[in-house]
mmCIF file of C-alpha atoms in Angstrom:
data_model
loop_
_atom_site.group_PDB
_atom_site.id
_atom_site.type_symbol
_atom_site.label_atom_id
_atom_site.label_comp_id
_atom_site.label_asym_id
_atom_site.label_seq_id
_atom_site.Cartn_x
_atom_site.Cartn_y
_atom_site.Cartn_z
ATOM 1 C CA UNK A 48 -31.582 6.741 23.245
ATOM 2 C CA UNK A 49 -30.096 6.647 19.738
ATOM 3 C CA UNK A 50 -29.172 3.320 18.136
ATOM 4 C CA UNK A 51 -25.506 4.358 18.061
ATOM 5 C CA UNK A 52 -25.462 5.215 21.774
ATOM 6 C CA UNK A 53 -27.279 1.979 22.625
ATOM 7 C CA UNK A 54 -24.694 -0.003 20.620
ATOM 8 C CA UNK A 55 -21.861 1.810 22.374
ATOM 9 C CA UNK A 56 -23.256 1.110 25.833
ATOM 10 C CA UNK A 57 -23.944 -2.512 24.970
ATOM 11 C CA UNK A 58 -20.324 -3.082 23.899
ATOM 12 C CA UNK A 59 -19.109 -1.031 26.865
ATOM 13 C CA UNK A 60 -20.858 -3.485 29.209
ATOM 14 C CA UNK A 61 -19.259 -6.513 27.524
ATOM 15 C CA UNK A 62 -15.714 -5.149 27.243
ATOM 16 C CA UNK A 63 -15.703 -2.821 30.277
ATOM 17 C CA UNK A 64 -13.985 0.027 28.452
ATOM 18 C CA UNK A 65 -11.416 1.118 31.058
ATOM 19 C CA UNK A 66 -11.177 4.811 30.159
ATOM 20 C CA UNK A 67 -12.818 7.600 28.208
ATOM 21 C CA UNK A 68 -10.901 6.615 25.090
ATOM 22 C CA UNK A 69 -8.780 3.706 23.982
ATOM 23 C CA UNK A 70 -8.439 0.498 21.971
ATOM 24 C CA UNK A 71 -9.180 -3.044 23.094
ATOM 25 C CA UNK A 72 -8.643 -6.480 21.562
ATOM 26 C CA UNK A 73 -11.866 -8.466 21.225
ATOM 27 C CA UNK A 74 -12.221 -12.234 21.535
ATOM 28 C CA UNK A 75 -11.923 -12.426 17.733
ATOM 29 C CA UNK A 76 -8.132 -12.510 17.128
ATOM 30 C CA UNK A 77 -7.994 -9.912 14.324
ATOM 31 C CA UNK A 78 -10.749 -7.600 15.526
ATOM 32 C CA UNK A 79 -10.232 -4.552 17.776
ATOM 33 C CA UNK A 80 -12.649 -1.962 19.096
ATOM 34 C CA UNK A 81 -11.682 1.683 19.581
ATOM 35 C CA UNK A 82 -13.725 4.430 21.193
ATOM 36 C CA UNK A 83 -13.796 7.872 22.726
ATOM 37 C CA UNK A 84 -16.353 9.790 24.766
ATOM 38 C CA UNK A 85 -14.301 12.995 24.698
ATOM 39 C CA UNK A 86 -12.847 15.320 22.095
ATOM 40 C CA UNK A 87 -9.608 14.077 20.540
ATOM 41 C CA UNK A 88 -7.151 16.723 19.402
ATOM 42 C CA UNK A 89 -4.788 15.903 16.549
ATOM 43 C CA UNK A 90 -2.972 12.850 17.899
ATOM 44 C CA UNK A 91 -0.302 10.764 16.111
ATOM 45 C CA UNK A 92 -1.461 7.252 15.229
ATOM 46 C CA UNK A 93 0.038 4.242 13.489
ATOM 47 C CA UNK A 94 -2.685 1.753 12.508
ATOM 48 C CA UNK A 95 -2.068 -1.864 11.615
ATOM 49 C CA UNK A 96 -2.609 -3.158 8.085
ATOM 50 C CA UNK A 97 -6.370 -3.180 8.408
ATOM 51 C CA UNK A 98 -9.886 -2.175 7.453
ATOM 52 C CA UNK A 99 -11.173 0.573 9.776
ATOM 53 C CA UNK A 100 -14.931 1.125 10.052
ATOM 54 C CA UNK A 101 -16.796 3.619 12.241
ATOM 55 C CA UNK A 102 -19.960 2.446 13.966
ATOM 56 C CA UNK A 103 -20.740 5.880 15.384
ATOM 57 C CA UNK A 104 -19.119 9.291 15.405
ATOM 58 C CA UNK A 105 -16.729 10.928 12.975
ATOM 59 C CA UNK A 106 -12.947 11.105 12.643
ATOM 60 C CA UNK A 107 -10.514 13.211 10.664
ATOM 61 C CA UNK A 108 -7.191 11.794 9.520
ATOM 62 C CA UNK A 109 -4.397 14.208 8.588
ATOM 63 C CA UNK A 110 -1.828 12.698 6.238
ATOM 64 C CA UNK A 111 0.985 14.685 4.629
ATOM 65 C CA UNK A 112 -1.146 17.816 4.317
ATOM 66 C CA UNK A 113 -4.277 15.947 3.207
ATOM 67 C CA UNK A 114 -7.438 15.895 5.323
ATOM 68 C CA UNK A 115 -9.439 12.645 5.212
ATOM 69 C CA UNK A 116 -12.915 12.638 6.765
ATOM 70 C CA UNK A 117 -14.599 9.346 7.539
ATOM 71 C CA UNK A 118 -17.738 8.247 9.356
ATOM 72 C CA UNK A 119 -20.376 5.494 9.098
ATOM 73 C CA UNK A 120 -20.644 6.134 5.340
ATOM 74 C CA UNK A 121 -16.916 5.922 4.610
ATOM 75 C CA UNK A 122 -14.285 3.496 5.888
ATOM 76 C CA UNK A 123 -10.483 3.366 5.672
ATOM 77 C CA UNK A 124 -8.404 0.857 3.769
ATOM 78 C CA UNK A 125 -4.961 0.691 5.421
ATOM 79 C CA UNK A 126 -3.005 -1.359 2.877
ATOM 80 C CA UNK A 127 0.290 -0.498 4.572
ATOM 81 C CA UNK A 128 0.574 0.934 8.118
ATOM 82 C CA UNK A 129 0.791 4.687 7.581
ATOM 83 C CA UNK A 130 1.642 7.210 10.329
ATOM 84 C CA UNK A 131 -1.008 9.937 10.468
ATOM 85 C CA UNK A 132 -2.680 12.276 12.951
ATOM 86 C CA UNK A 133 -6.341 11.802 13.894
ATOM 87 C CA UNK A 134 -8.938 13.984 15.580
ATOM 88 C CA UNK A 135 -12.577 13.665 16.648
ATOM 89 C CA UNK A 136 -15.338 15.758 18.248
ATOM 90 C CA UNK A 137 -16.687 12.841 20.292
ATOM 91 C CA UNK A 138 -18.786 13.448 23.415
ATOM 92 C CA UNK A 139 -20.547 11.193 25.930
ATOM 93 C CA UNK A 140 -23.864 11.697 24.137
ATOM 94 C CA UNK A 141 -22.270 11.244 20.699
ATOM 95 C CA UNK A 142 -19.403 8.813 21.284
ATOM 96 C CA UNK A 143 -16.870 7.692 18.741
ATOM 97 C CA UNK A 144 -16.952 3.918 18.246
ATOM 98 C CA UNK A 145 -15.187 1.927 15.588
ATOM 99 C CA UNK A 146 -13.913 -1.499 14.666
ATOM 100 C CA UNK A 147 -10.561 -2.391 13.131
ATOM 101 C CA UNK A 148 -10.091 -5.676 11.248
ATOM 102 C CA UNK A 149 -6.513 -6.754 10.580
ATOM 103 C CA UNK A 150 -5.949 -7.866 6.998
ATOM 104 C CA UNK A 151 -5.141 -11.559 6.853
ATOM 105 C CA UNK A 152 -2.909 -12.181 3.825
ATOM 106 C CA UNK A 153 -3.812 -15.901 3.419
ATOM 107 C CA UNK A 154 -7.522 -14.975 3.357
ATOM 108 C CA UNK A 155 -6.806 -12.122 0.940
ATOM 109 C CA UNK A 156 -4.944 -14.533 -1.367
ATOM 110 C CA UNK A 157 -7.811 -17.015 -1.180
ATOM 111 C CA UNK A 158 -10.390 -14.385 -2.146
ATOM 112 C CA UNK A 159 -8.199 -12.975 -4.927
ATOM 113 C CA UNK A 160 -8.046 -16.409 -6.546
ATOM 114 C CA UNK A 161 -11.829 -16.827 -6.779
ATOM 115 C CA UNK A 162 -12.686 -16.536 -10.495
ATOM 116 C CA UNK A 163 -14.656 -13.389 -11.229
ATOM 117 C CA UNK A 164 -14.801 -12.251 -7.597
ATOM 118 C CA UNK A 165 -12.432 -9.306 -7.968
ATOM 119 C CA UNK A 166 -12.023 -7.063 -10.981
ATOM 120 C CA UNK A 167 -8.635 -5.263 -10.945
ATOM 121 C CA UNK A 168 -9.158 -1.523 -11.260
ATOM 122 C CA UNK A 169 -5.509 -0.606 -11.915
ATOM 123 C CA UNK A 170 -2.509 -2.102 -13.696
ATOM 124 C CA UNK A 171 -0.432 -4.607 -11.740
ATOM 125 C CA UNK A 172 2.532 -2.215 -11.662
ATOM 126 C CA UNK A 173 1.117 1.326 -11.406
ATOM 127 C CA UNK A 174 3.512 4.139 -12.163
ATOM 128 C CA UNK A 175 2.215 5.978 -9.079
ATOM 129 C CA UNK A 176 2.067 4.197 -5.750
ATOM 130 C CA UNK A 177 -0.786 5.755 -3.695
ATOM 131 C CA UNK A 178 -0.433 6.247 0.062
ATOM 132 C CA UNK A 179 -1.427 3.181 2.064
ATOM 133 C CA UNK A 180 -4.369 5.023 3.660
ATOM 134 C CA UNK A 181 -7.425 5.393 1.428
ATOM 135 C CA UNK A 182 -11.074 6.225 2.238
ATOM 136 C CA UNK A 183 -13.803 4.247 0.481
ATOM 137 C CA UNK A 184 -17.630 4.410 0.530
ATOM 138 C CA UNK A 185 -19.496 1.823 2.601
ATOM 139 C CA UNK A 186 -21.730 -0.250 0.319
ATOM 140 C CA UNK A 187 -24.648 -2.507 1.243
ATOM 141 C CA UNK A 188 -22.592 -5.692 1.575
ATOM 142 C CA UNK A 189 -20.014 -4.124 3.861
ATOM 143 C CA UNK A 190 -22.691 -2.385 5.940
ATOM 144 C CA UNK A 191 -24.555 -5.658 6.457
ATOM 145 C CA UNK A 192 -21.382 -7.546 7.444
ATOM 146 C CA UNK A 193 -20.414 -4.794 9.898
ATOM 147 C CA UNK A 194 -23.837 -4.889 11.582
ATOM 148 C CA UNK A 195 -23.524 -8.654 12.007
ATOM 149 C CA UNK A 196 -20.010 -8.330 13.410
ATOM 150 C CA UNK A 197 -21.104 -5.717 15.971
ATOM 151 C CA UNK A 198 -24.047 -7.906 16.969
ATOM 152 C CA UNK A 199 -21.712 -10.892 17.419
ATOM 153 C CA UNK A 200 -19.278 -8.816 19.502
ATOM 154 C CA UNK A 201 -21.991 -8.263 22.115
ATOM 155 C CA UNK A 202 -21.921 -12.015 22.840
ATOM 156 C CA UNK A 203 -18.619 -13.729 23.785
ATOM 157 C CA UNK A 204 -19.823 -17.065 22.430
ATOM 158 C CA UNK A 205 -21.005 -15.512 19.149
ATOM 159 C CA UNK A 206 -17.685 -13.696 18.847
ATOM 160 C CA UNK A 207 -15.715 -16.923 19.274
ATOM 161 C CA UNK A 208 -17.957 -18.796 16.847
ATOM 162 C CA UNK A 209 -18.526 -16.148 14.161
ATOM 163 C CA UNK A 210 -16.085 -13.269 14.658
ATOM 164 C CA UNK A 211 -13.258 -14.543 12.437
ATOM 165 C CA UNK A 212 -15.541 -15.568 9.564
ATOM 166 C CA UNK A 213 -17.357 -12.209 9.569
ATOM 167 C CA UNK A 214 -13.988 -10.389 9.730
ATOM 168 C CA UNK A 215 -12.904 -12.364 6.660
ATOM 169 C CA UNK A 216 -16.124 -11.346 4.906
ATOM 170 C CA UNK A 217 -15.403 -7.677 5.627
ATOM 171 C CA UNK A 218 -11.924 -8.016 4.110
ATOM 172 C CA UNK A 219 -13.539 -9.665 1.067
ATOM 173 C CA UNK A 220 -16.063 -6.819 0.761
ATOM 174 C CA UNK A 221 -13.217 -4.298 0.881
ATOM 175 C CA UNK A 222 -11.357 -6.285 -1.788
ATOM 176 C CA UNK A 223 -14.374 -5.952 -4.094
ATOM 177 C CA UNK A 224 -14.767 -2.253 -3.266
ATOM 178 C CA UNK A 225 -13.384 1.029 -4.516
ATOM 179 C CA UNK A 226 -9.805 0.350 -3.458
ATOM 180 C CA UNK A 227 -9.765 -3.349 -4.182
ATOM 181 C CA UNK A 228 -6.867 -2.915 -6.617
ATOM 182 C CA UNK A 229 -4.631 -1.689 -3.802
ATOM 183 C CA UNK A 230 -5.501 -4.704 -1.651
ATOM 184 C CA UNK A 231 -5.159 -6.996 -4.651
ATOM 185 C CA UNK A 232 -1.612 -5.718 -5.129
ATOM 186 C CA UNK A 233 -0.701 -7.165 -1.715
ATOM 187 C CA UNK A 234 -1.354 -10.649 -3.122
ATOM 188 C CA UNK A 235 1.203 -10.138 -5.906
ATOM 189 C CA UNK A 236 4.698 -10.600 -4.420
ATOM 190 C CA UNK A 237 6.294 -8.531 -7.179
ATOM 191 C CA UNK A 238 3.996 -5.499 -6.777
ATOM 192 C CA UNK A 239 5.360 -2.403 -5.087
ATOM 193 C CA UNK A 240 2.711 -2.506 -2.372
ATOM 194 C CA UNK A 241 3.614 -6.089 -1.491
ATOM 195 C CA UNK A 242 7.337 -5.262 -1.505
ATOM 196 C CA UNK A 243 6.880 -2.260 0.807
ATOM 197 C CA UNK A 244 4.540 -4.278 3.041
ATOM 198 C CA UNK A 245 7.276 -6.921 3.472
ATOM 199 C CA UNK A 246 9.797 -4.284 4.514
ATOM 200 C CA UNK A 247 7.316 -2.766 6.975
ATOM 201 C CA UNK A 248 6.623 -6.203 8.460
ATOM 202 C CA UNK A 249 10.381 -6.569 9.020
ATOM 203 C CA UNK A 250 10.452 -3.224 10.857
ATOM 204 C CA UNK A 251 7.466 -4.141 13.041
ATOM 205 C CA UNK A 252 8.894 -7.571 13.847
ATOM 206 C CA UNK A 253 11.543 -5.958 16.074
ATOM 207 C CA UNK A 254 11.452 -2.124 16.031
ATOM 208 C CA UNK A 255 14.458 -1.868 18.370
ATOM 209 C CA UNK A 256 16.747 -3.706 15.960
ATOM 210 C CA UNK A 257 19.063 -1.511 13.906
ATOM 211 C CA UNK A 258 18.037 -1.885 10.266
ATOM 212 C CA UNK A 259 19.943 -0.228 7.444
ATOM 213 C CA UNK A 260 18.400 1.061 4.240
ATOM 214 C CA UNK A 261 20.335 -1.614 2.342
ATOM 215 C CA UNK A 262 18.822 -4.383 4.498
ATOM 216 C CA UNK A 263 15.264 -3.113 4.059
ATOM 217 C CA UNK A 264 15.725 -2.702 0.307
ATOM 218 C CA UNK A 265 16.982 -6.292 0.146
ATOM 219 C CA UNK A 266 13.877 -7.534 2.018
ATOM 220 C CA UNK A 267 11.738 -5.679 -0.528
ATOM 221 C CA UNK A 268 13.814 -7.012 -3.432
ATOM 222 C CA UNK A 269 14.447 -3.516 -4.770
ATOM 223 C CA UNK A 270 17.366 -1.208 -5.385
ATOM 224 C CA UNK A 271 18.018 1.248 -2.560
ATOM 225 C CA UNK A 272 16.963 4.204 -4.684
ATOM 226 C CA UNK A 273 13.729 2.591 -5.913
ATOM 227 C CA UNK A 274 12.893 1.320 -2.435
ATOM 228 C CA UNK A 275 13.385 4.723 -0.816
ATOM 229 C CA UNK A 276 11.132 6.393 -3.406
ATOM 230 C CA UNK A 277 8.395 3.723 -3.206
ATOM 231 C CA UNK A 278 8.480 3.600 0.611
ATOM 232 C CA UNK A 279 7.957 7.346 0.896
ATOM 233 C CA UNK A 280 5.151 7.235 -1.681
ATOM 234 C CA UNK A 281 3.315 4.566 0.316
ATOM 235 C CA UNK A 282 3.873 5.910 3.845
ATOM 236 C CA UNK A 283 4.627 9.634 3.299
ATOM 237 C CA UNK A 284 7.773 9.028 5.411
ATOM 238 C CA UNK A 285 11.337 7.986 4.717
ATOM 239 C CA UNK A 286 12.306 4.547 6.070
ATOM 240 C CA UNK A 287 14.352 6.092 8.914
ATOM 241 C CA UNK A 288 11.499 8.444 9.860
ATOM 242 C CA UNK A 289 9.119 5.503 9.818
ATOM 243 C CA UNK A 290 11.339 3.389 12.095
ATOM 244 C CA UNK A 291 11.464 6.266 14.584
ATOM 245 C CA UNK A 292 7.668 6.577 14.591
ATOM 246 C CA UNK A 293 7.215 2.825 15.096
ATOM 247 C CA UNK A 294 9.600 2.937 18.077
ATOM 248 C CA UNK A 295 7.834 5.931 19.623
ATOM 249 C CA UNK A 296 4.396 4.351 19.082
ATOM 250 C CA UNK A 297 5.605 1.158 20.751
ATOM 251 C CA UNK A 298 6.966 3.245 23.633
ATOM 252 C CA UNK A 299 3.608 5.009 24.052
ATOM 253 C CA UNK A 300 1.824 1.651 24.275
ATOM 254 C CA UNK A 301 4.279 0.427 26.918
ATOM 255 C CA UNK A 302 3.954 3.615 28.968
ATOM 256 C CA UNK A 303 0.165 3.505 28.812
ATOM 257 C CA UNK A 304 0.350 -0.110 29.963
ATOM 258 C CA UNK A 305 2.255 1.088 33.015
ATOM 259 C CA UNK A 306 4.526 -1.935 33.291
ATOM 260 C CA UNK A 307 7.877 -0.186 32.798
ATOM 261 C CA UNK A 308 9.726 2.921 33.882
ATOM 262 C CA UNK A 309 10.648 5.541 31.265
ATOM 263 C CA UNK A 310 14.330 4.540 31.083
ATOM 264 C CA UNK A 311 13.471 0.873 30.613
ATOM 265 C CA UNK A 312 10.979 1.750 27.879
ATOM 266 C CA UNK A 313 13.588 3.840 26.056
ATOM 267 C CA UNK A 314 16.056 0.940 26.047
ATOM 268 C CA UNK A 315 13.392 -1.567 25.050
ATOM 269 C CA UNK A 316 12.491 0.349 21.881
ATOM 270 C CA UNK A 317 16.101 0.870 20.845
ATOM 271 C CA UNK A 318 17.189 4.189 22.364
ATOM 272 C CA UNK A 319 20.586 4.223 24.045
ATOM 273 C CA UNK A 320 20.099 7.804 25.228
ATOM 274 C CA UNK A 321 17.202 8.476 27.583
ATOM 275 C CA UNK A 322 17.376 12.229 26.970
ATOM 276 C CA UNK A 323 17.186 11.752 23.194
ATOM 277 C CA UNK A 324 14.216 9.439 23.665
ATOM 278 C CA UNK A 325 12.390 12.009 25.814
ATOM 279 C CA UNK A 326 13.078 14.825 23.316
ATOM 280 C CA UNK A 327 11.826 12.848 20.336
ATOM 281 C CA UNK A 328 8.832 11.479 22.251
ATOM 282 C CA UNK A 329 7.751 15.000 23.281
ATOM 283 C CA UNK A 330 8.243 16.328 19.750
ATOM 284 C CA UNK A 331 6.057 13.549 18.324
ATOM 285 C CA UNK A 332 3.296 13.269 20.950
ATOM 286 C CA UNK A 333 3.454 16.816 22.408
ATOM 287 C CA UNK A 334 3.891 15.421 25.898
ATOM 288 C CA UNK A 335 6.751 13.899 27.839
ATOM 289 C CA UNK A 336 6.989 10.174 28.638
ATOM 290 C CA UNK A 337 6.722 11.061 32.337
ATOM 291 C CA UNK A 338 3.466 12.935 31.673
ATOM 292 C CA UNK A 339 1.991 9.809 30.089
ATOM 293 C CA UNK A 340 2.827 7.841 33.242
ATOM 294 C CA UNK A 341 1.273 10.498 35.473
ATOM 295 C CA UNK A 342 -1.872 10.734 33.373
ATOM 296 C CA UNK A 343 -2.310 6.964 33.464
ATOM 297 C CA UNK A 344 -1.923 6.870 37.256
ATOM 298 C CA UNK A 345 -4.490 9.629 37.699
#
């Protein structure tokens, strides 16, 4: 048995993965596991502001025409939650297994203020705002921290005792890595990345709430025109497109949870028209909300 498959089965025993693919919250508050033992076709995804590391397998992210490959040698820095499509050739013998660590802004600020710890690799106000999804090579420090985190996750007591501190270390390692300047920008309230991140946090706080472009620009502290341009540069979507995707992603999570009927889900995420909700859901996920319910029940 390969080391990767042994690791997968060990975590599967602890967390009782309920299906062939999915995401599960671990006992460490900011750490999630995701997996698949079957092929994943291009599927829309909206990750949290996070560091995403693969333990086994390979994934492809499709973002605005770009194709981003990542595996055990390359991880993702999600400085702002960016809608993208992902795919994988996972199988039972070669499963996909990864860990996602939410970026904790207080910890990021603490690390950024350590003298000499982080060397900025870009000006504080770059003229070009890169998309909030960037691949970076895994170095020795990050690899070591990831191995220790995975080992801790196989023990509930170790996870409770060590999980948060190791997650913080991984964020620190990313801050000192190839895209540290992008993460560093989040600690500067006046940077474009930090401004867009604040607006996105406002959207995620209550996706069903009607938010105008003027309101979001005010949260970011920018003019409407500058905000619209910077938001699209960071997320590859306009603010209104982004709000729609957040609502549909929230709806998918609710439907997969099975707690609500389709009409109730539509209203909960801000749709007054059930038929409009179903049309937009099918266009985005290539399946109807009812089909999600049926698949879950089967």
